[in-house]
mmCIF file of C-alpha atoms in Angstrom:
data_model
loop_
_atom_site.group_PDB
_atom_site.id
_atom_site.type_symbol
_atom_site.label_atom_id
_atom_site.label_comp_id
_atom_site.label_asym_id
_atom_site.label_seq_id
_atom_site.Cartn_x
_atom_site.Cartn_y
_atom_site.Cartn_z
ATOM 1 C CA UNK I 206 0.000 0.000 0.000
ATOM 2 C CA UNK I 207 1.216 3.351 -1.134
ATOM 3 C CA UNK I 208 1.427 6.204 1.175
ATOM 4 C CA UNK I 209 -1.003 7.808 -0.716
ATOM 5 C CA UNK I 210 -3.555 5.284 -0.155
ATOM 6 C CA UNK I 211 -2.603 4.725 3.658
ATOM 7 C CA UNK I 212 -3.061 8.885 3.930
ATOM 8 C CA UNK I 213 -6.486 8.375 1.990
ATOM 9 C CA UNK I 214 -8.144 5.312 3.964
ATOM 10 C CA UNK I 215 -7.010 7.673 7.384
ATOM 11 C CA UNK I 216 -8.965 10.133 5.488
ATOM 12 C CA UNK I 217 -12.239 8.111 5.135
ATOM 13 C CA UNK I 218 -12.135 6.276 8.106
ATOM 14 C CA UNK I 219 -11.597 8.942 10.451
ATOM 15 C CA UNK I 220 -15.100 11.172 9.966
ATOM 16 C CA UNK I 221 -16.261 6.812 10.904
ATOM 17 C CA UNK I 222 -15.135 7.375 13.950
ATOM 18 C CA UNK I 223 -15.954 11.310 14.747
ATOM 19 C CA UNK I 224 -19.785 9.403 14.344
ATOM 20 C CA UNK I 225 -18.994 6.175 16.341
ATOM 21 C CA UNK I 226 -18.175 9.059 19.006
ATOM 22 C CA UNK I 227 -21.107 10.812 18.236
ATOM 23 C CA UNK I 228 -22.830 7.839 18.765
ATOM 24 C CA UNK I 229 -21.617 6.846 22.407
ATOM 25 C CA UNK I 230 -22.352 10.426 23.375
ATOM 26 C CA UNK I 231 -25.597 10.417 22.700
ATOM 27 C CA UNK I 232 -26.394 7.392 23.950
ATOM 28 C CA UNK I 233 -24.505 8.557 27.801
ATOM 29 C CA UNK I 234 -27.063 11.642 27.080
ATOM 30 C CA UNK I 235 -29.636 9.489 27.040
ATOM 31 C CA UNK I 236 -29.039 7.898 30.781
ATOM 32 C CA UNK I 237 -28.392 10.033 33.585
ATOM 33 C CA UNK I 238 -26.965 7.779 35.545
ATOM 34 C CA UNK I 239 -23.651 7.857 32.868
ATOM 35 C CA UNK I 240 -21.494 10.069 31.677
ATOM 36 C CA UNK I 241 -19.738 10.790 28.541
ATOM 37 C CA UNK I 242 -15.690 9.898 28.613
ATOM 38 C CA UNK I 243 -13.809 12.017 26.982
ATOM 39 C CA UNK I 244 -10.611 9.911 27.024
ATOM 40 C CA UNK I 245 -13.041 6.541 25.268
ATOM 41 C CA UNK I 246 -12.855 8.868 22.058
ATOM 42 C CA UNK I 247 -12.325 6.389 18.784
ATOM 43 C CA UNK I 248 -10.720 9.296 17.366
ATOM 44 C CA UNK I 249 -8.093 10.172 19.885
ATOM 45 C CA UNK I 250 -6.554 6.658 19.066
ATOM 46 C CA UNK I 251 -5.752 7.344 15.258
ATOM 47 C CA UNK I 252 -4.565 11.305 16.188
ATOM 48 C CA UNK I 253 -2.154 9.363 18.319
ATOM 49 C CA UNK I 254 -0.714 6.465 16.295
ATOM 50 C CA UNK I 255 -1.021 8.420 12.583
ATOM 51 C CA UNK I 256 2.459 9.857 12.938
ATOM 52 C CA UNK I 257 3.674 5.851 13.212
ATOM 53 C CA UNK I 258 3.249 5.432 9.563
ATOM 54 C CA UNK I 259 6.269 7.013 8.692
ATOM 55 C CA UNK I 260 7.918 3.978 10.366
ATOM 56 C CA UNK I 261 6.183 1.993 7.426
ATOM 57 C CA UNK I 262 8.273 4.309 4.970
ATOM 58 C CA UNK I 263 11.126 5.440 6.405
ATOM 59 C CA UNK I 264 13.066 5.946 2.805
ATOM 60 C CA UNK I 265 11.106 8.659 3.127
ATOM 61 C CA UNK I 266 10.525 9.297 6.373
ATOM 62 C CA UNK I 267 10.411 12.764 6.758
ATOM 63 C CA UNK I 268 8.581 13.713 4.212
ATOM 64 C CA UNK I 269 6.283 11.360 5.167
ATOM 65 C CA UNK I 270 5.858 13.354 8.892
ATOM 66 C CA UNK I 271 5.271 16.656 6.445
ATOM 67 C CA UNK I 272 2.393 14.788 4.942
ATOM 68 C CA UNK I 273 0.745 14.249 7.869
ATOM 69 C CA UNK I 274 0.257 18.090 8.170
ATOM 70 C CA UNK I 275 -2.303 18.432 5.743
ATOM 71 C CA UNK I 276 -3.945 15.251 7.334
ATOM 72 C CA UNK I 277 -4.404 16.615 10.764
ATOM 73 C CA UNK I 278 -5.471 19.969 9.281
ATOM 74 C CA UNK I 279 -8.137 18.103 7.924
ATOM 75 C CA UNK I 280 -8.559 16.159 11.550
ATOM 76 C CA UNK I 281 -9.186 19.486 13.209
ATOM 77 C CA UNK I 282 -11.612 20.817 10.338
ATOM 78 C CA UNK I 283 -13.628 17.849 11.215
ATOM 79 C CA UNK I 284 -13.325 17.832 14.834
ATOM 80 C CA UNK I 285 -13.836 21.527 14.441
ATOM 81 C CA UNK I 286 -17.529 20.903 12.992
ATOM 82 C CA UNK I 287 -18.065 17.933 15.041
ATOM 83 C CA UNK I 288 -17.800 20.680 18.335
ATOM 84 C CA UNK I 289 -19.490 23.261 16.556
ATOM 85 C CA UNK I 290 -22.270 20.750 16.237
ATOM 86 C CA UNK I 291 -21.885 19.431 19.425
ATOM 87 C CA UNK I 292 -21.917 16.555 18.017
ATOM 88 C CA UNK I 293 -18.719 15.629 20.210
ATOM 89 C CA UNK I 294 -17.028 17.767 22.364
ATOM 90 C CA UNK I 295 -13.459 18.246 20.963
ATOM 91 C CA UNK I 296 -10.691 20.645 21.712
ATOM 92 C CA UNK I 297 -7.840 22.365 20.164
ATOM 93 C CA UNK I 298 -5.816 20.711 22.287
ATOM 94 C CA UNK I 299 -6.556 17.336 21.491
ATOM 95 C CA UNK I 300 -4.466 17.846 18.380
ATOM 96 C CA UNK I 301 -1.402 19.213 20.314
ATOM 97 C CA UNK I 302 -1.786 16.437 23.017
ATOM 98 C CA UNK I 303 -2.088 12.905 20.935
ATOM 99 C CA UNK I 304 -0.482 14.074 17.681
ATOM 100 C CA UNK I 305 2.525 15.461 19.526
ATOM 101 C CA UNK I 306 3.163 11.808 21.871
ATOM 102 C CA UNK I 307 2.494 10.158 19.070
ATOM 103 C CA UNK I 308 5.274 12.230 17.105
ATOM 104 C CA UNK I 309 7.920 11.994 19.725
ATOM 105 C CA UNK I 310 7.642 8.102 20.324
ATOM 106 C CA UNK I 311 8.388 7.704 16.492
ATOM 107 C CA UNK I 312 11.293 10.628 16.063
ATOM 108 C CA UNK I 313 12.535 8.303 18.725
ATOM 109 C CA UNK I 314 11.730 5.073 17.548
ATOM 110 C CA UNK I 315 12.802 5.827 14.109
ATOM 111 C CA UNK I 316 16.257 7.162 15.206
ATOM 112 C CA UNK I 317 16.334 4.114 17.754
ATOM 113 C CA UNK I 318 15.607 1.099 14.981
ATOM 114 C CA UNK I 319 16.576 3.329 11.763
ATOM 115 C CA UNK I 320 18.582 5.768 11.511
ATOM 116 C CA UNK I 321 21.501 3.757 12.673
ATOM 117 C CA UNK I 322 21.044 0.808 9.830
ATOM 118 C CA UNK I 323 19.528 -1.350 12.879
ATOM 119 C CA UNK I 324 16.896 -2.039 10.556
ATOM 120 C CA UNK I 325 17.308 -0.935 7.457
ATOM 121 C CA UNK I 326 17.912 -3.206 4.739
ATOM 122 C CA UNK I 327 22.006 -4.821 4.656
ATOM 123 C CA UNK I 328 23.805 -4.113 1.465
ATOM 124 C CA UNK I 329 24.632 -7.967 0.785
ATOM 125 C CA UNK I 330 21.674 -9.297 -0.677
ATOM 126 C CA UNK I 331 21.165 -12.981 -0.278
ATOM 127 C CA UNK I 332 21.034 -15.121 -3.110
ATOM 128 C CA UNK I 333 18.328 -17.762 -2.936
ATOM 129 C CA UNK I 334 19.704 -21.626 -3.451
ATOM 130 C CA UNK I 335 18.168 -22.468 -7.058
ATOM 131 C CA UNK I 336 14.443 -24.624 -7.778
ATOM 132 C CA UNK I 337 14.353 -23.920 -3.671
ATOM 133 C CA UNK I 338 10.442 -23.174 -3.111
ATOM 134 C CA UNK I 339 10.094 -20.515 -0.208
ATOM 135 C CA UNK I 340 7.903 -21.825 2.232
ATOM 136 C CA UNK I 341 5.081 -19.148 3.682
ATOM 137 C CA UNK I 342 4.010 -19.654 6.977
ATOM 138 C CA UNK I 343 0.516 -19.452 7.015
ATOM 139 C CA UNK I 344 -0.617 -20.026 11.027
ATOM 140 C CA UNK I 345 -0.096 -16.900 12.369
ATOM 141 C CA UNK I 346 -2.261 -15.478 10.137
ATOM 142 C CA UNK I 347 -5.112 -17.931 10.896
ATOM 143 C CA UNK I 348 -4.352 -16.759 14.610
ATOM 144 C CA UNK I 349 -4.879 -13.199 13.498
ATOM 145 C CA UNK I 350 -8.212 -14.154 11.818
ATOM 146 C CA UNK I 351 -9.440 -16.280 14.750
ATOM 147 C CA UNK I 352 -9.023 -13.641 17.155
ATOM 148 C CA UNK I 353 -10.680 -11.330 15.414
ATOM 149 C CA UNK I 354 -13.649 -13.084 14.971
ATOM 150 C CA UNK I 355 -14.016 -14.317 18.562
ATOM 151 C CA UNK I 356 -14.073 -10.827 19.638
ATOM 152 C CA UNK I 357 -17.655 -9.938 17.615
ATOM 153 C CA UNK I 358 -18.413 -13.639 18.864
ATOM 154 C CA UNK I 359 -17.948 -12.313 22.051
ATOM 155 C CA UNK I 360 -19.523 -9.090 21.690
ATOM 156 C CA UNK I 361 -22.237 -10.735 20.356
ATOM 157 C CA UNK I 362 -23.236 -13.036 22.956
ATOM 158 C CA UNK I 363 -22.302 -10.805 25.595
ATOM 159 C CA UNK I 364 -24.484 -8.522 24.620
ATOM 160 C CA UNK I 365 -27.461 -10.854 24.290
ATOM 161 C CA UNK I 366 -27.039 -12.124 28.043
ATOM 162 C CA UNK I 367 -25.682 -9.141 30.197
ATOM 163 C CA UNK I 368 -23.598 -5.803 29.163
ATOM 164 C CA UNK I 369 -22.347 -5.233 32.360
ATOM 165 C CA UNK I 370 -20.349 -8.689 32.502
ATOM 166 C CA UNK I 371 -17.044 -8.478 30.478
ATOM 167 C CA UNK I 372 -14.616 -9.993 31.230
ATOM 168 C CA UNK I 373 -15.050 -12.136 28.265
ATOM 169 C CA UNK I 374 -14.599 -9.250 26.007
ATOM 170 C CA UNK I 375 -11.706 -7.970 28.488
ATOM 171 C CA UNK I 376 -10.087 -10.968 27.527
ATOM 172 C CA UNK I 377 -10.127 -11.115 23.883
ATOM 173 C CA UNK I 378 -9.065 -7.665 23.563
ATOM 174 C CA UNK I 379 -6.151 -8.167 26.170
ATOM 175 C CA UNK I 380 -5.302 -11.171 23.495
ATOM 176 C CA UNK I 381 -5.601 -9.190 20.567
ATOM 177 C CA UNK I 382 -3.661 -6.367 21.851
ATOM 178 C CA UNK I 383 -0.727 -9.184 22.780
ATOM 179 C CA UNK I 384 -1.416 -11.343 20.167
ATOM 180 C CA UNK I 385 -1.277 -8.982 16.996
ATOM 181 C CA UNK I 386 2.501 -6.651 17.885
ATOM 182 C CA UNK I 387 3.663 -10.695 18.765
ATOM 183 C CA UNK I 388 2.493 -12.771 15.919
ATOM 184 C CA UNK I 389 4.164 -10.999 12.739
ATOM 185 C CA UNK I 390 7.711 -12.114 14.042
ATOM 186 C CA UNK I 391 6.580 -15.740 12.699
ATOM 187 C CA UNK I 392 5.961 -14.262 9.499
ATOM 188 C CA UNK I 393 8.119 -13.253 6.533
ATOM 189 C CA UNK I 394 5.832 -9.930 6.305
ATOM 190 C CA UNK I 395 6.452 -8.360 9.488
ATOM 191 C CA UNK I 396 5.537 -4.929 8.886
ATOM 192 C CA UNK I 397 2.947 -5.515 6.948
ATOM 193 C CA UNK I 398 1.658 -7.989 9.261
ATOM 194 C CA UNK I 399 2.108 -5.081 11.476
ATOM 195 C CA UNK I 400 0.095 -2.988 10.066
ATOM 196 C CA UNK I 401 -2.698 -5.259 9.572
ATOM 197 C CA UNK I 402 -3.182 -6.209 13.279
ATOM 198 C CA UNK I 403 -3.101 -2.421 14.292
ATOM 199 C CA UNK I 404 -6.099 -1.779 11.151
ATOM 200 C CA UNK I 405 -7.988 -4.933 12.703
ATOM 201 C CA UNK I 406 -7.341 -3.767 16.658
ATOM 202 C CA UNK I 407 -8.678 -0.200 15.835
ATOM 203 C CA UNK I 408 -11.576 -1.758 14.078
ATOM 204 C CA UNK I 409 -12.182 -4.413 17.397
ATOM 205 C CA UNK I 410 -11.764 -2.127 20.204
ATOM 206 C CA UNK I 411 -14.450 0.356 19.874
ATOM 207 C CA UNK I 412 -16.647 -2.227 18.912
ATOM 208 C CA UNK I 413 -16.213 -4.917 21.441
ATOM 209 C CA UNK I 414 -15.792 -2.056 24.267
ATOM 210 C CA UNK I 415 -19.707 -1.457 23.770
ATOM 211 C CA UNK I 416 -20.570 -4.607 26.019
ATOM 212 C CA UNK I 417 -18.657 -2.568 28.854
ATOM 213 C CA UNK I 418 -20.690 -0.283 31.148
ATOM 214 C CA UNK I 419 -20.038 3.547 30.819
ATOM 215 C CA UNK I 420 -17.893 3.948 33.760
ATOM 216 C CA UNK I 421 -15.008 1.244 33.158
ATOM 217 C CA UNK I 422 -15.209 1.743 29.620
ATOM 218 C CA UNK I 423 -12.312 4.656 29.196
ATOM 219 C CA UNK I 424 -10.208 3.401 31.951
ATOM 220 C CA UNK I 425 -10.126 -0.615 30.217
ATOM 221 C CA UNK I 426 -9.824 1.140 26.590
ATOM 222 C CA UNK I 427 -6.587 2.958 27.987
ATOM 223 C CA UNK I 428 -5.643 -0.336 29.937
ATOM 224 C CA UNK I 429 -5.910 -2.310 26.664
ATOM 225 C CA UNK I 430 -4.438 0.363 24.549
ATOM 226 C CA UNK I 431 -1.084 0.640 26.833
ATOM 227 C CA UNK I 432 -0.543 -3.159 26.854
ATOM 228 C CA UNK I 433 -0.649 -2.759 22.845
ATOM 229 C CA UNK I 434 1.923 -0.015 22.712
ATOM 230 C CA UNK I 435 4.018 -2.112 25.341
ATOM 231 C CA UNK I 436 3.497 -4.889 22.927
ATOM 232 C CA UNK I 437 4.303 -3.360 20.104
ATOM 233 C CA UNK I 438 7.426 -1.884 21.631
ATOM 234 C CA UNK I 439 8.742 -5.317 22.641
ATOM 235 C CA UNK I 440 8.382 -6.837 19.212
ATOM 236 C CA UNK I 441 9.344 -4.257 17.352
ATOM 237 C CA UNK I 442 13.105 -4.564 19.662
ATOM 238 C CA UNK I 443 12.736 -8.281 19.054
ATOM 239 C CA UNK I 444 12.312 -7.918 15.455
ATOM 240 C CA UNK I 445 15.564 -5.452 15.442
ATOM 241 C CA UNK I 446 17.865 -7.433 17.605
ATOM 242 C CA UNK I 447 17.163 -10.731 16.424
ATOM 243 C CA UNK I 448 16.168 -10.225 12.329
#
C-alpha cells in the first residue's frame, strides 16, 4: 500500500469514527446515571498512532511526517464541525496532546531502529539456493483471523445475556492487543503484518468495548491500549535485535 492510499483510507475512516463518538455520546445523554468519557474517544486513538506510519516508509521518512500536516489539518476541520455541532465535544488541544506523543515516540523510535542501519535493509543481498520453493508460513495469520472473529463472537453473545459482565470481552481484547505486535515475528511480512493487526485492533476495540458499562469503559480502553503499545514496543526490539 502506497502512502497515498494509507493517507487516503485515514482520510475516510476517520469522519467513521468522529460518528462512532457521536454515537456513544448520545447514547450517555440518554441515561443520567452515565457520563460521557472524553478519554473513550475512537478518534483520539488514530490522532495518536497516525504519525507511526512514517515507520512503514522510512526511505522517506520525513517527508512522510510533512504529509501528515495536511492530514491533521483536515482532523481538526472535522473535529472543528463535530464541536461546533456538538456533536462531540473536541478541543484544540486534542491535536497538540495525541499528535505530539504520538510524534515523539516515532522521532525516537525511528532514530532508535533506523537511523543507525539497525533495521534498514544490509547491502549484501542474499542469493536464494536455485528450484528452492520458499515456504510461507501461514498459522499466524489464521491466529490473526481467529481472534478477530471471537471478539464480535464475544460481543455478540455478551451482549445478548448481560452488558455489564465483560470480562469475556476484556479478555479477547487483552489477546488481541498481545497477540497482533507478537504474531508478525513468525511471518516473513512483518511490517505488513504489522500494520494489519493495528487496522484490525482499531476496528475491534471500539466495537467490542460497547458490552462494557459507561464507567469502566475509558479506563479498560486505555488499559488495553497501553498493553498494545508495550506490545508493540517489545516486538518491534525483538524484530531489530534478532532479524
Amino acid at each position: 500500500m502506497t502512502l497515498y492510499q494509507t493517507l487516503l483510507l485515514l482520510s475516510a475512516i476517520f469522519p467513521l469514527l468522529i460518528y462512532t463518538d457521536y454515537r456513544e455520546k448520545r447514547k450517555a445523554d440518554s441515561d443520567q446515571d452515565s457520563e460521557f468519557d472524553l478519554n473513550s474517544r475512537n478518534s483520539g486513538f488514530v490522532l495518536s498512532f497516525a504519525p507511526f506510519l512514517a515507520l512503514f516508509y522510512t526511505e522517506h521518512f520525513w517527508i512522510t511526517l510533512l504529509y501528515l500536516i495536511p492530514l491533521y489539518l483536515y482532523f481538526g476541520l472535522l473535529m472543528y464541525i463535530a464541536n461546533k455541532k456538538q456533536w462531540c465535544p473536541f478541543f484544540v488541544t486534542d491535536i497538540a496532546i495525541y499528535g505530539s506523543s504520538g510524534l515523539m515516540v516515532t522521532i525516537i523510535g525511528y532514530f532508535i531502529w533506523f537511523h543507525e542501519g539497525v533495521l534498514s535493509p544490509s547491502e549484501t543481498t542474499v542469493v536464494s539456493v536455485a528450484n528452492e520453493k520458499a515456504v510461507i508460513v501461514v498459522w499466524p495469520f489464521y491466529v490473526m483471523a481467529g481472534l478477530f472473529i471471537a471478539g464480535f463472537i464475544v460481543n455478540k453473545l455478551a451482549s445478548k445475556k448481560n452488558r455489564s459482565e465483560a470480562n469475556a470481552a476484556f479478555k479477547i481484547l487483552a489477546l488481541q492487543a498481545i497477540g497482533y505486535p507478537v504474531l508478525p515475528l513468525f511471518t516473513d511480512y512483518y511490517w505488513w503484518t504489522m500494520l494489519a493487526g493495528l487496522v484490525a485492533y482499531v476496528i475491534a476495540l471500539p466495537i467490542i468495548l460497547r458490552v462494557l458499562t459507561d464507567s469502566s469503559r475509558g479506563g479498560i480502553g486505555f488499559v488495553l491500549g497501553y498493553i498494545y503499545m508495550m506490545a508493540a514496543t517489545g516486538s518491534i526490539l525483538l524484530y531489530a535485535f534478532l532479524f
